[in-house]
CSV table of N, CA and C and ligand atoms in Angstrom, one decimal:
chain,number,residue,atom,x,y,z
P,26,MET,N,0.9,-1.2,0.0
P,26,MET,CA,0.0,0.0,0.0
P,26,MET,C,0.8,1.2,0.1
P,27,VAL,N,0.6,2.2,-0.9
P,27,VAL,CA,1.3,3.4,-0.9
P,27,VAL,C,0.6,4.4,0.0
P,28,CYS,N,1.4,4.8,1.0
P,28,CYS,CA,0.8,5.8,2.0
P,28,CYS,C,1.8,6.9,2.1
P,29,LEU,N,1.6,8.1,1.9
P,29,LEU,CA,2.5,9.2,2.1
P,29,LEU,C,1.9,10.2,3.0
P,30,ALA,N,2.7,10.8,3.9
P,30,ALA,CA,2.1,11.7,4.9
P,30,ALA,C,2.0,13.0,4.2
P,31,VAL,N,0.9,13.7,4.6
P,31,VAL,CA,0.7,15.1,4.1
P,31,VAL,C,1.8,15.9,4.2
P,32,GLN,N,2.4,15.8,5.3
P,32,GLN,CA,3.5,16.8,5.6
P,32,GLN,C,4.6,16.5,4.6
P,33,GLU,N,4.8,15.2,4.2
P,33,GLU,CA,5.9,14.9,3.2
P,33,GLU,C,5.4,15.6,1.8
P,34,GLN,N,4.2,15.4,1.4
P,34,GLN,CA,3.7,16.0,0.3
P,34,GLN,C,3.8,17.5,0.3
P,35,ALA,N,3.6,18.1,1.5
P,35,ALA,CA,3.6,19.6,1.7
P,35,ALA,C,5.0,20.2,1.6
P,36,GLN,N,6.0,19.3,1.6
P,36,GLN,CA,7.4,19.8,1.4
P,36,GLN,C,7.6,20.0,-0.1
P,37,LYS,N,6.9,19.4,-0.9
P,37,LYS,CA,7.0,19.5,-2.3
P,37,LYS,C,6.1,20.5,-2.9
P,38,ARG,N,5.0,20.8,-2.3
P,38,ARG,CA,4.1,21.8,-2.8
P,38,ARG,C,3.3,22.3,-1.6
P,39,PRO,N,2.8,23.6,-1.6
P,39,PRO,CA,2.1,24.1,-0.4
P,39,PRO,C,0.7,23.6,-0.2
P,40,LEU,N,0.5,22.6,0.6
P,40,LEU,CA,-0.9,22.0,0.8
P,40,LEU,C,-1.3,22.5,2.2
P,41,ILE,N,-2.6,22.9,2.2
P,41,ILE,CA,-3.2,23.4,3.4
P,41,ILE,C,-4.6,22.7,3.6
P,42,LEU,N,-4.9,22.2,4.7
P,42,LEU,CA,-6.1,21.5,5.0
P,42,LEU,C,-7.2,22.5,5.6
P,43,VAL,N,-8.3,22.6,5.0
P,43,VAL,CA,-9.4,23.3,5.6
P,43,VAL,C,-10.7,22.6,5.4
P,44,SER,N,-11.4,22.3,6.5
P,44,SER,CA,-12.7,21.7,6.5
P,44,SER,C,-12.7,20.4,5.8
P,45,GLY,N,-11.7,19.6,6.0
P,45,GLY,CA,-11.6,18.2,5.4
P,45,GLY,C,-11.2,18.2,4.0
P,46,PHE,N,-10.8,19.3,3.4
P,46,PHE,CA,-10.4,19.3,2.0
P,46,PHE,C,-8.9,19.8,2.1
P,47,ILE,N,-8.1,19.2,1.2
P,47,ILE,CA,-6.7,19.6,0.9
P,47,ILE,C,-6.6,20.6,-0.2
P,48,HIS,N,-5.9,21.7,0.0
P,48,HIS,CA,-5.8,22.8,-0.9
P,48,HIS,C,-4.4,23.0,-1.3
P,49,ASP,N,-4.1,23.2,-2.6
P,49,ASP,CA,-2.8,23.6,-3.1
P,49,ASP,C,-2.8,25.1,-3.3
P,50,VAL,N,-2.1,25.9,-2.5
P,50,VAL,CA,-2.1,27.3,-2.6
P,50,VAL,C,-0.9,27.9,-3.2
P,51,SER,N,-0.2,27.1,-4.1
P,51,SER,CA,1.0,27.6,-4.7
P,51,SER,C,0.8,28.9,-5.5
P,52,ASP,N,-0.4,29.0,-6.2
P,52,ASP,CA,-0.6,30.2,-7.0
P,52,ASP,C,-1.1,31.4,-6.2
P,53,PHE,N,-1.2,31.1,-4.9
P,53,PHE,CA,-1.9,32.1,-4.1
P,53,PHE,C,-1.1,32.7,-3.0
P,54,LEU,N,0.1,32.2,-2.8
P,54,LEU,CA,1.0,32.6,-1.7
P,54,LEU,C,1.3,34.1,-1.8
P,55,GLU,N,1.7,34.6,-3.0
P,55,GLU,CA,2.0,36.0,-3.1
P,55,GLU,C,0.7,36.9,-3.3
P,56,GLU,N,-0.5,36.3,-3.5
P,56,GLU,CA,-1.7,37.1,-3.7
P,56,GLU,C,-2.4,37.3,-2.4
P,57,HIS,N,-2.2,36.4,-1.4
P,57,HIS,CA,-3.0,36.4,-0.3
P,57,HIS,C,-3.2,37.8,0.4
P,58,PRO,N,-4.3,38.4,0.5
P,58,PRO,CA,-4.5,39.7,1.2
P,58,PRO,C,-3.9,39.8,2.7
P,59,GLY,N,-3.9,38.6,3.3
P,59,GLY,CA,-3.4,38.5,4.7
P,59,GLY,C,-2.0,38.3,4.7
P,60,GLY,N,-1.4,38.2,3.7
P,60,GLY,CA,0.1,38.1,3.6
P,60,GLY,C,0.5,36.6,3.4
P,61,ARG,N,1.6,36.4,2.7
P,61,ARG,CA,2.3,35.1,2.4
P,61,ARG,C,2.6,34.4,3.7
P,62,HIS,N,3.0,35.1,4.7
P,62,HIS,CA,3.5,34.4,6.0
P,62,HIS,C,2.4,33.7,6.7
P,63,LEU,N,1.2,34.1,6.6
P,63,LEU,CA,0.1,33.4,7.3
P,63,LEU,C,-0.2,32.1,6.6
P,64,LEU,N,0.0,32.1,5.2
P,64,LEU,CA,-0.3,30.8,4.6
P,64,LEU,C,0.9,29.9,4.8
P,65,VAL,N,2.1,30.4,4.6
P,65,VAL,CA,3.3,29.5,4.9
P,65,VAL,C,3.3,28.9,6.2
P,66,LYS,N,2.9,29.5,7.2
P,66,LYS,CA,2.9,28.8,8.5
P,66,LYS,C,1.8,27.8,8.7
P,67,MET,N,0.8,27.7,7.8
P,67,MET,CA,-0.1,26.7,7.8
P,67,MET,C,0.1,25.5,6.9
P,68,ILE,N,1.1,25.5,6.1
P,68,ILE,CA,1.5,24.5,5.2
P,68,ILE,C,1.6,23.2,5.9
P,69,GLY,N,0.9,22.1,5.4
P,69,GLY,CA,0.9,20.8,6.0
P,69,GLY,C,0.1,20.7,7.2
P,70,LYS,N,-0.6,21.8,7.5
P,70,LYS,CA,-1.5,21.7,8.7
P,70,LYS,C,-3.0,22.0,8.4
P,71,ASP,N,-3.7,21.9,9.5
P,71,ASP,CA,-5.2,22.1,9.4
P,71,ASP,C,-5.4,23.6,9.8
P,72,ALA,N,-5.8,24.4,8.7
P,72,ALA,CA,-6.0,25.8,9.0
P,72,ALA,C,-7.5,26.1,9.1
P,73,THR,N,-8.4,25.1,9.4
P,73,THR,CA,-9.9,25.3,9.5
P,73,THR,C,-10.2,26.4,10.5
P,74,THR,N,-9.6,26.4,11.7
P,74,THR,CA,-10.0,27.3,12.7
P,74,THR,C,-9.5,28.7,12.3
P,75,ALA,N,-8.3,28.8,11.9
P,75,ALA,CA,-7.8,30.1,11.5
P,75,ALA,C,-8.6,30.7,10.3
P,76,PHE,N,-8.9,29.9,9.4
P,76,PHE,CA,-9.6,30.4,8.2
P,76,PHE,C,-11.1,30.8,8.6
P,77,PHE,N,-11.7,30.1,9.5
P,77,PHE,CA,-13.1,30.4,9.9
P,77,PHE,C,-13.2,31.4,11.1
P,78,GLY,N,-12.3,32.3,11.2
P,78,GLY,CA,-12.4,33.3,12.3
P,78,GLY,C,-11.4,33.2,13.4
P,79,GLY,N,-10.7,32.2,13.5
P,79,GLY,CA,-9.7,32.0,14.5
P,79,GLY,C,-8.6,33.1,14.4
P,80,VAL,N,-8.2,33.3,13.1
P,80,VAL,CA,-7.3,34.4,12.8
P,80,VAL,C,-8.1,35.5,12.0
P,81,TYR,N,-8.8,35.1,11.1
P,81,TYR,CA,-9.7,36.0,10.2
P,81,TYR,C,-10.9,35.3,9.7
P,82,ASP,N,-12.0,36.0,9.8
P,82,ASP,CA,-13.3,35.5,9.4
P,82,ASP,C,-13.5,35.8,7.9
P,83,HIS,N,-13.1,34.9,7.1
P,83,HIS,CA,-13.1,35.2,5.6
P,83,HIS,C,-14.4,35.3,4.9
P,84,SER,N,-14.4,36.2,3.9
P,84,SER,CA,-15.7,36.5,3.1
P,84,SER,C,-16.1,35.3,2.3
P,85,ASN,N,-17.3,35.3,1.7
P,85,ASN,CA,-17.8,34.3,0.8
P,85,ASN,C,-16.9,34.2,-0.4
P,86,ALA,N,-16.3,35.3,-0.8
P,86,ALA,CA,-15.5,35.3,-2.0
P,86,ALA,C,-14.2,34.5,-1.6
P,87,ALA,N,-13.7,34.6,-0.4
P,87,ALA,CA,-12.5,33.9,0.0
P,87,ALA,C,-12.9,32.4,0.1
P,88,HIS,N,-14.1,32.1,0.5
P,88,HIS,CA,-14.5,30.6,0.6
P,88,HIS,C,-14.5,30.0,-0.8
P,89,ASN,N,-15.1,30.8,-1.7
P,89,ASN,CA,-15.2,30.3,-3.1
P,89,ASN,C,-13.8,30.1,-3.7
P,90,LEU,N,-12.9,31.1,-3.5
P,90,LEU,CA,-11.5,31.0,-3.9
P,90,LEU,C,-10.9,29.8,-3.4
P,91,LEU,N,-11.1,29.5,-2.1
P,91,LEU,CA,-10.5,28.3,-1.4
P,91,LEU,C,-11.0,27.1,-2.1
P,92,ALA,N,-12.2,27.0,-2.4
P,92,ALA,CA,-12.9,25.8,-2.9
P,92,ALA,C,-12.2,25.4,-4.3
P,93,MET,N,-11.8,26.5,-5.0
P,93,MET,CA,-11.2,26.2,-6.3
P,93,MET,C,-9.8,25.7,-6.2
P,94,LYS,N,-9.2,25.7,-5.0
P,94,LYS,CA,-7.9,25.1,-4.8
P,94,LYS,C,-7.9,23.7,-4.3
P,95,ARG,N,-9.0,23.1,-4.2
P,95,ARG,CA,-9.0,21.7,-3.7
P,95,ARG,C,-8.2,20.8,-4.5
P,96,VAL,N,-7.4,19.9,-4.0
P,96,VAL,CA,-6.8,18.9,-4.7
P,96,VAL,C,-7.0,17.5,-4.0
P,97,GLY,N,-7.5,17.5,-2.9
P,97,GLY,CA,-7.8,16.2,-2.2
P,97,GLY,C,-8.9,16.3,-1.2
P,98,VAL,N,-9.3,15.2,-0.7
P,98,VAL,CA,-10.3,15.2,0.3
P,98,VAL,C,-9.9,14.3,1.4
P,99,LEU,N,-10.3,14.6,2.7
P,99,LEU,CA,-10.0,13.7,3.7
P,99,LEU,C,-11.0,12.7,3.9
P,100,HIS,N,-10.5,11.4,3.8
P,100,HIS,CA,-11.4,10.3,3.9
P,100,HIS,C,-11.9,10.2,5.3
P,101,GLY,N,-13.2,10.2,5.5
P,101,GLY,CA,-13.8,10.3,6.8
P,101,GLY,C,-14.2,11.6,7.3
P,102,GLY,N,-13.9,12.6,6.6
P,102,GLY,CA,-14.3,13.9,6.9
P,102,GLY,C,-13.4,14.7,7.9
P,103,HIS,N,-14.0,15.8,8.3
P,103,HIS,CA,-13.3,16.7,9.2
P,103,HIS,C,-13.4,16.1,10.6
P,104,PRO,N,-12.3,16.1,11.3
P,104,PRO,CA,-12.3,15.7,12.8
P,104,PRO,C,-13.1,16.6,13.7
P,105,HIS,N,-13.6,16.0,14.7
P,105,HIS,CA,-14.3,16.9,15.6
P,105,HIS,C,-14.3,16.2,17.0
P,106,GLY,N,-14.8,16.9,17.9
P,106,GLY,CA,-14.9,16.3,19.3
P,106,GLY,C,-13.7,15.9,20.0
P,107,LEU,N,-13.8,14.9,20.9
P,107,LEU,CA,-12.6,14.4,21.6
P,107,LEU,C,-11.4,13.8,20.8
P,108,ASP,N,-11.7,13.2,19.7
P,108,ASP,CA,-10.7,12.6,18.9
P,108,ASP,C,-9.6,13.7,18.6
P,109,GLU,N,-9.9,14.8,18.3
P,109,GLU,CA,-9.1,15.9,17.9
P,109,GLU,C,-8.0,16.2,19.0
P,110,LYS,N,-8.4,16.0,20.3
P,110,LYS,CA,-7.6,16.3,21.5
P,110,LYS,C,-6.6,15.2,21.7
P,111,LEU,N,-7.0,13.9,21.4
P,111,LEU,CA,-6.2,12.8,21.7
P,111,LEU,C,-4.9,12.8,20.8
P,112,ILE,N,-5.1,12.8,19.6
P,112,ILE,CA,-4.0,12.8,18.6
P,112,ILE,C,-4.2,13.9,17.6
P,113,PRO,N,-3.3,14.8,17.4
P,113,PRO,CA,-3.4,16.0,16.5
P,113,PRO,C,-3.7,15.4,15.1
P,114,PRO,N,-4.7,16.0,14.4
P,114,PRO,CA,-4.9,15.6,13.1
P,114,PRO,C,-3.7,15.5,12.1
P,115,SER,N,-2.8,16.5,12.3
P,115,SER,CA,-1.6,16.5,11.4
P,115,SER,C,-0.8,15.2,11.5
P,116,GLN,N,-0.9,14.5,12.7
P,116,GLN,CA,-0.1,13.3,12.8
P,116,GLN,C,-0.9,12.1,12.3
P,117,ARG,N,-2.1,12.2,11.8
P,117,ARG,CA,-2.9,11.1,11.4
P,117,ARG,C,-3.3,11.1,10.0
P,118,LEU,N,-2.6,11.9,9.3
P,118,LEU,CA,-3.0,12.1,7.8
P,118,LEU,C,-2.2,11.2,7.0
P,119,LYS,N,-2.9,10.5,6.0
P,119,LYS,CA,-2.2,9.6,5.1
P,119,LYS,C,-2.7,9.8,3.7
P,120,ILE,N,-1.9,9.5,2.7
P,120,ILE,CA,-2.4,9.6,1.4
P,120,ILE,C,-2.3,8.2,0.8
P,121,ALA,N,-3.4,7.8,0.2
P,121,ALA,CA,-3.5,6.4,-0.4
P,121,ALA,C,-4.0,6.5,-1.8
P,122,ARG,N,-3.8,5.5,-2.7
P,122,ARG,CA,-4.3,5.5,-4.0
P,122,ARG,C,-5.8,5.2,-3.8
P,123,TYR,N,-6.6,5.8,-4.8
P,123,TYR,CA,-8.0,5.5,-4.9
P,123,TYR,C,-8.3,4.0,-4.8
P,124,ASN,N,-7.6,3.2,-5.6
P,124,ASN,CA,-7.9,1.8,-5.8
P,124,ASN,C,-7.5,1.0,-4.4
P,125,GLU,N,-7.0,1.7,-3.5
P,125,GLU,CA,-6.6,1.0,-2.3
P,125,GLU,C,-7.8,1.2,-1.2
P,126,LEU,N,-8.7,2.0,-1.6
P,126,LEU,CA,-9.7,2.4,-0.7
P,126,LEU,C,-11.0,1.7,-1.0
P,127,SER,N,-11.7,1.3,0.1
P,127,SER,CA,-13.0,0.8,-0.1
P,127,SER,C,-14.0,1.8,0.5
P,128,SER,N,-14.1,2.8,-0.3
P,128,SER,CA,-15.0,4.0,0.2
P,128,SER,C,-15.7,4.5,-1.0
P,129,PRO,N,-16.7,5.4,-0.7
P,129,PRO,CA,-17.5,5.9,-1.8
P,129,PRO,C,-16.5,6.8,-2.8
P,130,TYR,N,-15.4,7.2,-2.2
P,130,TYR,CA,-14.5,8.1,-3.1
P,130,TYR,C,-13.7,7.2,-4.1
P,131,ALA,N,-13.6,5.8,-3.7
P,131,ALA,CA,-12.8,4.9,-4.6
P,131,ALA,C,-13.3,4.9,-6.1
P,132,SER,N,-12.4,5.1,-7.0
P,132,SER,CA,-12.7,5.1,-8.4
P,132,SER,C,-11.5,4.6,-9.2
P,133,SER,N,-11.6,3.5,-9.9
P,133,SER,CA,-10.4,3.0,-10.6
P,133,SER,C,-10.1,4.0,-11.8
P,134,ALA,N,-11.0,4.9,-12.1
P,134,ALA,CA,-10.7,5.8,-13.2
P,134,ALA,C,-9.7,6.9,-12.8
P,135,TRP,N,-9.5,7.1,-11.5
P,135,TRP,CA,-8.7,8.1,-11.0
P,135,TRP,C,-7.3,7.7,-10.6
P,136,SER,N,-6.9,6.5,-10.9
P,136,SER,CA,-5.5,6.1,-10.6
P,136,SER,C,-4.5,6.7,-11.5
P,137,ASP,N,-3.4,7.1,-11.0
P,137,ASP,CA,-2.3,7.9,-11.9
P,137,ASP,C,-1.1,7.2,-12.0
P,138,GLY,N,-0.8,6.1,-11.2
P,138,GLY,CA,0.4,5.4,-11.4
P,138,GLY,C,1.7,6.0,-10.8
P,139,GLU,N,1.5,7.2,-10.2
P,139,GLU,CA,2.6,7.9,-9.6
P,139,GLU,C,2.7,7.8,-8.0
P,140,GLY,N,1.6,7.5,-7.4
P,140,GLY,CA,1.5,7.4,-5.9
P,140,GLY,C,1.7,8.8,-5.3
P,141,MET,N,1.4,9.8,-6.0
P,141,MET,CA,1.4,11.2,-5.5
P,141,MET,C,0.0,11.8,-5.6
P,142,LEU,N,-0.2,12.9,-4.7
P,142,LEU,CA,-1.3,13.6,-4.8
P,142,LEU,C,-1.4,14.5,-6.0
P,143,GLY,N,-2.2,14.3,-6.9
P,143,GLY,CA,-2.1,15.1,-8.2
P,143,GLY,C,-3.0,16.2,-8.3
P,144,VAL,N,-2.9,17.2,-9.1
P,144,VAL,CA,-3.6,18.3,-9.2
P,144,VAL,C,-5.0,18.1,-9.6
P,145,SER,N,-5.2,17.0,-10.3
P,145,SER,CA,-6.6,16.7,-10.8
P,145,SER,C,-7.3,15.8,-9.7
P,146,GLY,N,-6.7,15.5,-8.6
P,146,GLY,CA,-7.3,14.7,-7.5
P,146,GLY,C,-7.3,13.3,-7.7
P,147,GLU,N,-6.2,12.7,-8.2
P,147,GLU,CA,-6.2,11.3,-8.5
P,147,GLU,C,-6.2,10.5,-7.2
P,148,LEU,N,-5.7,11.1,-6.1
P,148,LEU,CA,-5.6,10.4,-4.8
P,148,LEU,C,-6.4,11.1,-3.8
P,149,VAL,N,-6.9,10.5,-2.8
P,149,VAL,CA,-7.5,11.1,-1.7
P,149,VAL,C,-6.5,11.0,-0.5
P,150,VAL,N,-6.6,11.9,0.4
P,150,VAL,CA,-6.0,11.8,1.7
P,150,VAL,C,-6.9,11.1,2.7
P,151,VAL,N,-6.3,10.1,3.2
P,151,VAL,CA,-7.0,9.2,4.0
P,151,VAL,C,-6.7,9.6,5.5
P,152,GLN,N,-7.8,9.8,6.3
P,152,GLN,CA,-7.6,10.1,7.7
P,152,GLN,C,-8.3,8.9,8.4
P,153,ASP,N,-7.5,8.3,9.2
P,153,ASP,CA,-8.0,7.1,9.9
P,153,ASP,C,-8.0,7.4,11.4
P,154,TRP,N,-9.2,7.3,12.0
P,154,TRP,CA,-9.4,7.7,13.4
P,154,TRP,C,-9.2,6.6,14.3
P,155,SER,N,-9.1,5.3,13.8
P,155,SER,CA,-9.1,4.2,14.7
P,155,SER,C,-7.6,3.7,15.0
P,156,LEU,N,-6.7,4.3,14.2
P,156,LEU,CA,-5.3,4.0,14.3
P,156,LEU,C,-4.8,2.6,14.0
P,157,ASP,N,-5.5,1.6,14.5
P,157,ASP,CA,-5.0,0.2,14.3
P,157,ASP,C,-5.1,-0.3,12.8
P,158,VAL,N,-5.8,0.4,11.9
P,158,VAL,CA,-5.8,0.0,10.6
P,158,VAL,C,-4.5,0.2,9.8
P,159,TRP,N,-3.8,1.3,10.2
P,159,TRP,CA,-2.5,1.6,9.6
P,159,TRP,C,-1.4,1.1,10.3
Q,219,HEM,C1,-5.6,29.0,1.6
Q,219,HEM,C2,-6.7,29.5,1.9
Q,219,HEM,C3,-6.9,31.0,2.0
Q,219,HEM,C4,-7.6,31.8,1.1
Q,219,HEM,C5,-8.1,31.4,-0.3
Q,219,HEM,C6,-7.7,33.2,1.7
Q,219,HEM,C7,-8.3,34.3,1.0
Q,219,HEM,C8,-8.3,35.5,1.5
Q,219,HEM,C9,-9.0,36.6,1.0
Q,219,HEM,C10,-9.7,36.6,-0.4
Q,219,HEM,C11,-8.9,37.7,1.7
Q,219,HEM,C12,-9.5,39.1,1.6
Q,219,HEM,C13,-10.6,39.3,2.6
Q,219,HEM,C14,-11.8,38.4,2.3
Q,219,HEM,O1,-12.3,38.2,1.1
Q,219,HEM,O2,-12.2,37.7,3.3
Q,219,HEM,C15,-8.1,37.2,3.0
Q,219,HEM,C16,-7.7,38.0,4.0
Q,219,HEM,C17,-7.1,37.5,5.1
Q,219,HEM,N1,-6.7,36.3,5.4
Q,219,HEM,FE1,-6.9,34.7,4.1
Q,219,HEM,N2,-7.1,33.2,2.9
Q,219,HEM,C18,-6.7,31.9,3.2
Q,219,HEM,C19,-6.1,31.4,4.3
Q,219,HEM,C20,-5.8,32.1,5.4
Q,219,HEM,C21,-5.2,31.7,6.6
Q,219,HEM,C22,-4.8,30.2,6.9
Q,219,HEM,C23,-5.1,32.7,7.5
Q,219,HEM,C24,-4.5,32.8,8.8
Q,219,HEM,C25,-3.7,31.9,9.4
Q,219,HEM,C26,-5.6,33.9,6.8
Q,219,HEM,C27,-5.6,35.2,7.3
Q,219,HEM,C28,-6.1,36.3,6.6
Q,219,HEM,C29,-6.1,37.6,7.2
Q,219,HEM,C30,-5.5,38.0,8.5
Q,219,HEM,C31,-6.8,38.4,6.2
Q,219,HEM,C32,-7.1,39.9,6.4
Q,219,HEM,C33,-6.0,40.8,5.7
Q,219,HEM,C34,-6.3,42.2,5.9
Q,219,HEM,O3,-7.5,42.6,5.5
Q,219,HEM,O4,-5.5,42.9,6.6
Q,219,HEM,N3,-6.0,33.5,5.5
Q,219,HEM,N4,-7.7,35.9,2.8
């Protein structure tokens, strides 16, 4: 099974997690009205709280812009409740091939042969909350 940590991927290109989706912000670092530094410090991390008012309560336009930058989705959705406190989400992210998943996201049509998260979303980021599967 090919599993790559999101942090590893984020060293190759700027990936930011918001609301269960992975976003590639490479074309936006220099454009961000809040400054490049705020995005850079969230690379490889979950910026949901910061994006939704923790640092700045973004406009609808910003939400739409964000949605256009999606390159992956967290399998199992966005973490919530006690789970989040036990193990930080950033330590529980995995990337797997679509054909390795038995989920509604699985689709043989999306396999890319590279084992990397692709711009067209060939792979999903898998978040496993029960730990023992991985
Ligand atoms: C990658 C996703 C992000 C996108 C697409 C985005 C987009 C935007 C946009 C369009 C604005 C202009 C105001 C608005 O329309 O709401 C803005 C402002 C701002 N953003 Fe973001 N943002 C992102 C992530 C973040 C993160 C992670 C932070 C904080 C850690 C942040 C902090 C700010 C701040 C502080 C401003 C206000 C700048 C000012 O008016 O002085 N943003 N962002």
